[in-house]
CSV table of C-alpha atoms and ligand atoms in Angstrom, one decimal:
chain,number,residue,atom,x,y,z
A,13,MET,CA,-141.9,7.5,65.8
A,14,GLU,CA,-141.9,3.9,65.8
A,15,LEU,CA,-139.1,2.1,67.7
A,16,LYS,CA,-138.7,0.3,64.5
A,17,ASP,CA,-138.5,3.2,61.9
A,18,ILE,CA,-136.2,4.8,64.8
A,19,MET,CA,-134.0,2.0,63.4
A,20,ASN,CA,-134.4,2.1,60.3
A,21,SER,CA,-133.6,5.8,59.9
A,22,GLY,CA,-130.9,5.8,62.2
A,23,ILE,CA,-128.8,3.2,60.5
A,24,GLU,CA,-129.7,4.8,57.4
A,25,ALA,CA,-128.8,8.2,58.6
A,26,ILE,CA,-125.7,6.6,60.0
A,27,LYS,CA,-124.5,5.0,56.4
A,28,SER,CA,-125.2,8.3,54.7
A,29,ALA,CA,-122.9,10.3,56.9
A,30,SER,CA,-120.1,11.7,54.5
A,31,THR,CA,-118.2,13.3,57.3
A,32,LEU,CA,-117.7,13.2,60.5
A,33,ASP,CA,-119.6,16.2,61.6
A,34,LYS,CA,-122.4,15.3,59.6
A,35,LEU,CA,-122.3,11.5,61.8
A,36,ASN,CA,-122.2,13.7,65.1
A,37,ASP,CA,-125.4,15.2,63.8
A,38,VAL,CA,-126.9,11.8,64.1
A,39,ARG,CA,-125.9,11.1,67.1
A,40,ILE,CA,-127.4,14.1,68.4
A,41,GLU,CA,-130.4,13.0,66.5
A,42,TYR,CA,-130.7,10.1,67.8
A,43,LEU,CA,-129.1,9.6,71.2
A,44,SER,CA,-129.3,13.6,73.1
A,45,LYS,CA,-131.9,14.1,75.4
A,46,LYS,CA,-133.7,15.4,73.0
A,47,GLY,CA,-133.2,12.5,70.7
A,48,HIS,CA,-135.5,9.9,69.1
A,49,LEU,CA,-134.8,7.2,71.4
A,50,THR,CA,-134.9,9.5,74.8
A,51,GLN,CA,-138.5,10.8,73.5
A,52,VAL,CA,-139.8,7.3,72.6
A,53,MET,CA,-138.9,6.3,75.9
A,54,GLY,CA,-141.5,8.6,77.0
A,55,GLN,CA,-143.9,6.5,75.7
A,56,MET,CA,-143.2,3.8,78.2
A,57,LYS,CA,-145.3,5.6,80.8
A,58,SER,CA,-148.1,4.7,78.8
A,59,LEU,CA,-148.1,1.3,78.5
A,60,PRO,CA,-149.4,-1.3,80.5
A,61,ASN,CA,-147.0,-2.1,83.4
A,62,GLU,CA,-146.5,-5.7,81.9
A,63,GLU,CA,-145.1,-4.5,78.2
A,64,LYS,CA,-142.9,-2.2,80.1
A,65,PRO,CA,-140.0,-4.1,80.9
A,66,LEU,CA,-139.9,-5.8,77.3
A,67,PHE,CA,-140.5,-2.5,75.8
A,68,GLY,CA,-137.2,-1.0,77.6
A,69,LYS,CA,-135.8,-4.0,76.4
A,70,LYS,CA,-136.1,-3.2,73.4
A,71,VAL,CA,-135.4,0.4,73.0
A,72,ASN,CA,-131.8,-0.5,74.8
A,73,GLU,CA,-131.6,-2.3,71.7
A,74,VAL,CA,-132.4,-0.6,69.4
A,75,LYS,CA,-129.5,2.3,70.6
A,76,GLN,CA,-127.2,-0.3,71.5
A,77,GLU,CA,-127.2,-1.3,67.5
A,78,ILE,CA,-127.3,2.2,66.7
A,79,GLU,CA,-124.1,2.9,68.9
A,80,VAL,CA,-122.2,0.0,67.4
A,81,ALA,CA,-123.3,1.7,63.7
A,82,LEU,CA,-122.4,4.8,65.0
A,83,LYS,CA,-118.7,3.5,66.0
A,84,GLU,CA,-117.8,1.8,63.0
A,85,LYS,CA,-119.1,4.6,60.8
A,86,GLN,CA,-116.9,7.4,63.1
A,87,GLU,CA,-113.8,4.5,62.6
A,88,GLU,CA,-114.7,4.6,58.3
A,89,LEU,CA,-114.5,8.1,58.5
A,90,GLN,CA,-111.2,8.9,60.7
A,91,GLU,CA,-109.5,6.4,58.1
A,92,ALA,CA,-110.8,7.8,55.3
A,93,GLN,CA,-109.9,11.3,56.8
A,94,LEU,CA,-106.5,10.6,57.7
A,95,LEU,CA,-105.5,8.7,54.2
A,96,GLU,CA,-106.9,12.0,52.5
A,97,GLN,CA,-104.7,14.1,54.9
A,98,MET,CA,-101.7,11.6,54.5
A,99,LYS,CA,-102.5,12.2,50.4
A,100,GLU,CA,-101.9,15.5,51.1
A,101,ASP,CA,-98.8,15.7,53.0
A,102,LYS,CA,-97.0,13.7,50.6
A,103,ILE,CA,-93.8,14.5,50.3
A,104,ASP,CA,-92.8,15.2,46.5
A,105,VAL,CA,-89.0,13.6,46.4
A,106,SER,CA,-88.6,15.7,42.7
A,107,MET,CA,-89.3,18.7,44.0
A,108,PRO,CA,-85.9,20.8,43.8
A,109,GLY,CA,-84.1,21.1,47.5
A,110,VAL,CA,-82.9,24.4,49.6
A,111,GLN,CA,-79.7,25.2,48.1
A,112,PHE,CA,-77.3,26.2,51.0
A,113,VAL,CA,-74.0,28.2,49.0
A,114,SER,CA,-70.9,26.9,50.6
A,115,GLY,CA,-67.8,28.2,50.2
A,116,SER,CA,-64.7,26.6,49.1
A,117,GLN,CA,-61.4,26.3,50.1
A,118,ASN,CA,-58.3,28.1,49.3
A,119,PRO,CA,-56.0,25.7,46.9
A,120,LEU,CA,-53.3,26.9,49.6
A,121,VAL,CA,-55.2,25.6,52.5
A,122,MET,CA,-55.5,22.3,50.6
A,123,ILE,CA,-52.8,21.2,49.8
A,124,GLN,CA,-51.4,22.4,53.3
A,125,ARG,CA,-54.0,19.8,54.9
A,126,GLU,CA,-53.2,17.3,52.2
A,127,ILE,CA,-49.1,17.1,53.3
A,128,GLU,CA,-50.2,17.4,57.0
A,129,ASP,CA,-52.6,14.1,56.1
A,130,LEU,CA,-49.8,12.4,54.5
A,131,PHE,CA,-47.3,12.9,57.4
A,132,ARG,CA,-49.6,12.3,60.4
A,133,GLU,CA,-50.5,9.1,58.1
A,134,MET,CA,-46.7,7.9,58.8
A,135,GLY,CA,-46.6,9.1,62.2
A,136,TYR,CA,-45.7,12.6,62.4
A,137,SER,CA,-47.4,15.0,64.8
A,138,VAL,CA,-47.8,18.7,63.4
A,139,VAL,CA,-46.3,21.5,65.4
A,140,GLU,CA,-46.8,25.4,64.7
A,141,GLY,CA,-44.7,28.5,66.2
A,142,ASP,CA,-45.0,31.9,66.1
A,143,GLU,CA,-44.3,34.2,62.8
A,144,ILE,CA,-42.7,37.0,65.2
A,145,GLU,CA,-39.5,34.8,66.0
A,146,LEU,CA,-36.1,35.6,67.7
A,147,ASP,CA,-33.2,35.6,65.5
A,148,LEU,CA,-31.5,32.9,67.7
A,149,TYR,CA,-34.1,30.3,66.2
A,150,ASN,CA,-34.8,31.8,62.6
A,151,PHE,CA,-30.7,32.0,62.4
A,152,GLU,CA,-28.3,31.1,65.1
A,153,ARG,CA,-29.4,27.6,66.2
A,154,ALA,CA,-29.8,26.6,62.3
A,155,ASN,CA,-26.1,27.5,62.4
A,156,ILE,CA,-26.1,30.6,60.2
A,157,PRO,CA,-23.9,33.0,62.8
A,158,GLN,CA,-24.0,36.6,63.2
A,159,ASP,CA,-22.7,38.3,60.3
A,160,HIS,CA,-22.6,35.3,58.2
A,161,PRO,CA,-23.4,36.0,54.8
A,162,ALA,CA,-26.1,33.5,54.2
A,163,ARG,CA,-28.5,35.7,56.2
A,164,GLU,CA,-28.2,38.3,53.8
A,165,MET,CA,-29.7,35.7,51.0
A,166,GLN,CA,-32.8,35.8,53.2
A,167,ASP,CA,-33.8,39.1,53.4
A,168,THR,CA,-35.2,39.4,56.5
A,169,PHE,CA,-37.9,41.7,58.4
A,170,TYR,CA,-36.4,42.7,61.7
A,171,ILE,CA,-38.6,44.3,64.1
A,172,ASP,CA,-35.6,45.0,66.4
A,173,GLU,CA,-32.1,43.4,67.1
A,174,HIS,CA,-32.9,40.3,68.1
A,175,THR,CA,-36.8,40.0,66.9
A,176,LEU,CA,-37.7,39.5,63.3
A,177,LEU,CA,-40.9,37.9,61.4
A,178,ARG,CA,-38.9,34.3,60.7
A,179,THR,CA,-37.8,34.1,57.3
A,180,HIS,CA,-38.2,30.3,57.0
A,181,THR,CA,-39.8,27.3,58.9
A,182,THR,CA,-36.6,26.0,60.2
A,183,ALA,CA,-36.9,28.6,63.0
A,184,ILE,CA,-39.8,26.0,64.0
A,185,GLN,CA,-37.5,23.2,63.6
A,186,THR,CA,-35.0,24.5,65.6
A,187,ARG,CA,-37.6,25.6,68.5
A,188,THR,CA,-39.0,22.1,68.3
A,189,LEU,CA,-35.5,20.5,68.8
A,190,GLU,CA,-34.6,22.4,72.0
A,191,HIS,CA,-38.0,21.4,73.2
A,192,PHE,CA,-38.3,17.9,72.6
A,193,ALA,CA,-34.3,17.2,73.5
A,194,PRO,CA,-33.0,14.9,74.2
A,195,SER,CA,-36.2,12.6,73.6
A,196,ILE,CA,-36.3,10.5,70.5
A,197,PRO,CA,-37.6,9.3,67.9
A,198,LEU,CA,-38.7,12.8,67.1
A,199,LYS,CA,-40.7,13.2,63.8
A,200,VAL,CA,-42.9,16.4,63.2
A,201,ILE,CA,-44.1,18.5,60.5
A,202,CYS,CA,-43.9,22.0,60.6
A,203,PRO,CA,-46.4,24.4,58.7
A,204,GLY,CA,-46.3,28.3,58.8
A,205,LYS,CA,-46.4,31.5,57.1
A,206,VAL,CA,-42.8,33.0,56.6
A,207,TYR,CA,-41.8,36.6,55.3
A,208,ARG,CA,-38.9,37.6,53.2
A,209,ARG,CA,-38.2,41.3,52.1
A,210,ASP,CA,-39.4,40.6,48.6
A,211,ASP,CA,-40.9,42.2,45.7
A,212,ASP,CA,-43.8,40.9,44.9
A,213,ASP,CA,-44.6,39.4,41.1
A,214,ALA,CA,-45.8,36.4,39.7
A,215,THR,CA,-43.5,33.9,41.3
A,216,HIS,CA,-42.2,36.1,44.6
A,217,SER,CA,-44.4,37.1,47.7
A,218,HIS,CA,-43.0,39.1,50.6
A,219,GLN,CA,-44.9,36.3,52.3
A,220,PHE,CA,-45.9,32.5,51.6
A,221,VAL,CA,-46.4,29.5,53.6
A,222,GLN,CA,-43.2,26.5,54.0
A,223,MET,CA,-44.0,23.0,55.5
A,224,GLU,CA,-40.9,22.0,57.2
A,225,GLY,CA,-40.3,18.6,57.9
A,226,LEU,CA,-37.6,16.8,61.0
A,227,VAL,CA,-37.1,13.2,62.1
A,228,VAL,CA,-34.5,12.8,64.5
A,229,GLY,CA,-33.5,9.2,66.1
A,230,HIS,CA,-30.8,6.6,65.7
A,231,GLY,CA,-29.9,5.1,62.1
A,232,ILE,CA,-31.9,7.8,60.4
A,233,THR,CA,-30.3,8.1,57.2
A,234,LEU,CA,-30.3,9.8,53.5
A,235,ALA,CA,-32.0,6.4,52.3
A,236,ASP,CA,-34.9,7.1,55.0
A,237,LEU,CA,-35.1,10.8,53.4
A,238,LYS,CA,-35.3,10.1,50.1
A,239,GLY,CA,-37.8,7.4,50.8
A,240,THR,CA,-39.9,9.7,52.9
A,241,LEU,CA,-39.9,12.1,50.1
A,242,SER,CA,-40.2,9.7,47.6
A,243,LEU,CA,-43.7,9.5,49.0
A,244,PHE,CA,-44.4,13.0,49.4
A,245,GLY,CA,-43.8,13.2,45.1
A,246,LYS,CA,-46.3,10.5,44.8
A,247,ARG,CA,-48.9,11.6,46.6
A,248,MET,CA,-48.8,15.4,45.5
A,249,PHE,CA,-48.3,14.6,41.6
A,250,GLY,CA,-49.3,11.1,41.2
A,251,ASP,CA,-47.8,7.4,41.4
A,252,LYS,CA,-45.4,7.2,38.6
A,253,ARG,CA,-43.2,10.1,39.9
A,254,VAL,CA,-40.2,9.7,41.1
A,255,ILE,CA,-37.8,12.0,43.1
A,256,ARG,CA,-34.0,12.5,42.9
A,257,PHE,CA,-31.7,14.4,45.1
A,258,ARG,CA,-29.0,16.5,43.7
A,259,PRO,CA,-26.2,18.0,45.7
A,260,SER,CA,-26.4,21.5,47.4
A,261,TYR,CA,-25.5,24.0,50.3
A,262,PHE,CA,-27.5,24.9,53.2
A,263,GLN,CA,-26.1,26.0,56.8
A,264,PHE,CA,-28.1,23.7,58.9
A,265,THR,CA,-28.1,20.3,57.1
A,266,GLU,CA,-25.1,18.3,56.0
A,267,PRO,CA,-25.0,16.9,53.3
A,268,SER,CA,-27.9,19.1,51.7
A,269,VAL,CA,-29.5,18.1,48.7
A,270,GLU,CA,-32.4,19.9,46.3
A,271,VAL,CA,-34.9,17.7,45.6
A,272,ASP,CA,-36.5,17.5,42.0
A,273,VAL,CA,-39.6,15.3,41.1
A,274,SER,CA,-40.4,14.2,37.5
A,275,CYS,CA,-42.4,16.5,35.6
A,276,HIS,CA,-46.2,15.7,36.0
A,277,ILE,CA,-47.3,17.5,33.2
A,278,CYS,CA,-44.8,15.9,30.2
A,279,ASP,CA,-43.8,12.6,32.2
A,280,GLY,CA,-40.4,13.6,32.4
A,281,LYS,CA,-39.9,14.1,28.4
A,282,GLY,CA,-39.3,18.0,28.9
A,283,CYS,CA,-42.3,20.6,28.1
A,284,SER,CA,-42.4,24.3,29.2
A,285,VAL,CA,-43.5,23.8,32.7
A,286,CYS,CA,-40.0,21.7,33.2
A,287,LYS,CA,-38.2,23.5,30.9
A,288,GLN,CA,-37.4,20.4,28.6
A,289,THR,CA,-35.4,19.4,31.5
A,290,GLY,CA,-37.9,16.3,32.6
A,291,TRP,CA,-37.3,17.2,36.4
A,292,ILE,CA,-39.0,20.2,38.3
A,293,GLU,CA,-37.1,21.3,41.7
A,294,ILE,CA,-39.7,21.0,44.3
A,295,LEU,CA,-37.7,21.0,47.7
A,296,GLY,CA,-34.5,21.5,49.7
A,297,ALA,CA,-33.5,18.7,52.5
A,298,GLY,CA,-30.7,17.3,53.8
A,299,MET,CA,-29.3,15.4,57.1
A,300,VAL,CA,-29.6,17.3,60.2
A,301,HIS,CA,-26.1,19.2,61.0
A,302,PRO,CA,-24.6,18.0,63.8
A,303,ASN,CA,-24.2,21.6,65.3
A,304,VAL,CA,-28.2,22.4,65.0
A,305,LEU,CA,-28.8,19.3,67.3
A,306,LYS,CA,-25.9,19.8,69.7
A,307,ASP,CA,-27.4,23.0,69.9
A,308,ALA,CA,-30.8,22.0,70.7
A,309,GLY,CA,-29.6,20.0,73.6
A,310,TYR,CA,-29.1,16.6,71.6
A,311,GLU,CA,-25.7,15.3,72.8
A,312,ASP,CA,-25.6,11.8,72.1
A,313,GLU,CA,-23.5,11.8,68.8
A,314,THR,CA,-24.6,9.2,67.2
A,315,LEU,CA,-28.0,10.6,66.7
A,316,THR,CA,-28.9,11.4,63.4
A,317,GLY,CA,-31.7,13.4,61.7
A,318,PHE,CA,-32.9,14.8,58.6
A,319,ALA,CA,-35.0,17.8,57.7
A,320,PHE,CA,-36.6,19.2,54.6
A,321,GLY,CA,-38.5,22.5,53.8
A,322,ALA,CA,-40.4,23.0,51.0
A,323,GLY,CA,-42.7,26.1,49.6
A,324,VAL,CA,-46.5,25.2,49.8
A,325,GLU,CA,-47.6,27.8,47.3
A,326,ARG,CA,-44.9,26.3,44.7
A,327,ILE,CA,-46.4,22.7,45.1
A,328,ALA,CA,-50.0,23.6,44.5
A,329,MET,CA,-48.8,26.0,41.9
A,330,LEU,CA,-47.2,23.1,40.3
A,331,LYS,CA,-49.8,20.7,40.9
A,332,TYR,CA,-53.1,23.1,39.7
A,333,GLY,CA,-51.1,25.0,36.9
A,334,ILE,CA,-51.3,28.3,38.8
A,335,GLU,CA,-49.4,31.1,37.3
A,336,ASP,CA,-49.6,33.9,39.5
A,337,ILE,CA,-48.5,33.4,43.3
A,338,ARG,CA,-50.7,36.3,43.9
A,339,SER,CA,-53.8,34.5,43.3
A,340,PHE,CA,-53.7,32.3,46.5
A,341,TYR,CA,-53.8,35.8,48.6
A,342,ILE,CA,-56.5,37.7,47.0
A,343,ASN,CA,-59.3,35.8,47.4
A,344,ASP,CA,-61.2,36.2,44.0
A,345,LYS,CA,-64.0,33.6,44.5
A,346,ARG,CA,-63.6,33.3,40.7
A,347,PHE,CA,-60.3,31.5,41.3
A,348,ILE,CA,-60.9,30.0,44.6
A,349,GLU,CA,-64.2,28.0,43.3
A,350,GLN,CA,-61.9,26.0,41.0
A,351,PHE,CA,-60.8,24.1,43.6
A,352,LYS,CA,-63.9,23.3,45.0
A,353,ARG,CA,-64.0,19.9,43.0
A,354,PHE,CA,-60.8,18.7,44.8
A,355,GLU,CA,-61.9,19.0,48.2
B,11,DAH,N1,-34.5,26.8,55.4
B,11,DAH,C1,-34.7,26.6,53.8
B,11,DAH,C2,-35.0,27.8,53.1
B,11,DAH,O1,-35.8,28.6,53.4
B,11,DAH,C3,-35.6,25.5,53.1
B,11,DAH,C4,-35.1,23.9,54.0
B,11,DAH,C5,-33.9,23.3,52.9
B,11,DAH,C6,-35.2,23.6,54.9
B,11,DAH,C7,-33.2,22.6,53.8
B,11,DAH,C8,-35.0,22.3,55.6
B,11,DAH,C9,-33.7,21.9,54.9
B,11,DAH,O2,-35.2,21.6,56.7
B,11,DAH,O3,-33.3,20.5,55.5
B,11,DAH,O4,-35.2,27.8,51.7
């Protein structure tokens, strides 16, 4: 083939190569050892000496042009291939994603965490204790001596003479007092399971969760208790809620109060939930009895403290309109999943 033809047909072949493979075939056809350009170089032998340099130069020029054209075409094809690939790999954002099935929290746990969060925000620490407890901390240190009739009110599961399943989180209160005495201020919230020999029905359970609150320091008054519980009532049942104190009696507090919150269902007007009173009882509270502080090791008689104990199931039942306390424990998914939206 003439050098000029090689040039023309080479450039043409490069132009029309539609894939990188075809382009490579062209490269082999023109530039390889047996390719057209190598062959045309063979013709040089038969040329007169003075024509050889010029011929060699021309062959080199053609080779260079073909190489440049090959390079350009290769880049063009690679670019096109990349675009094609990107088109294929395009992410369809409208495709449905993979669904991960996630569980939901038991509303009892949710309420417990919510209460803990509220008190943590107010600077309290969360303290837990053991469910198997000594009579000493469950009763005696709570100012309920041996043979006191108050013990019978809390039907107790005894393990032996001195050991029992705690009947209230006040046992965590007395242990915490002993642990920290005489340091102040003491601000703790104590969640935990408690046990009583009750027959289970819609409103009773032999096992339930309580939340004890305790503050000890200088100048702590009933007004502090009221302010604190007022915030608690609003956080649990809405900003419009108010609370009231009614006189009551507990061995471990003096004075003692029963705390009611204005009914969140009827706004205090009276309905079946609040038994037409406009008020719902939510917890017991009071000023820590001086004996309790003294027995735990707080000897400074000018110190005061408040305490309260709430049933967490009761709060959750009121808040969400749950009618059977047993619903919390049987873990029926249909029940639990209803509370997903509150998480
Ligand atoms: N321990 C009481 C109960 O189980 C609840 C309680 C009432 C706890 C008043 C307190 C309190 O700390 O001050 O019924």
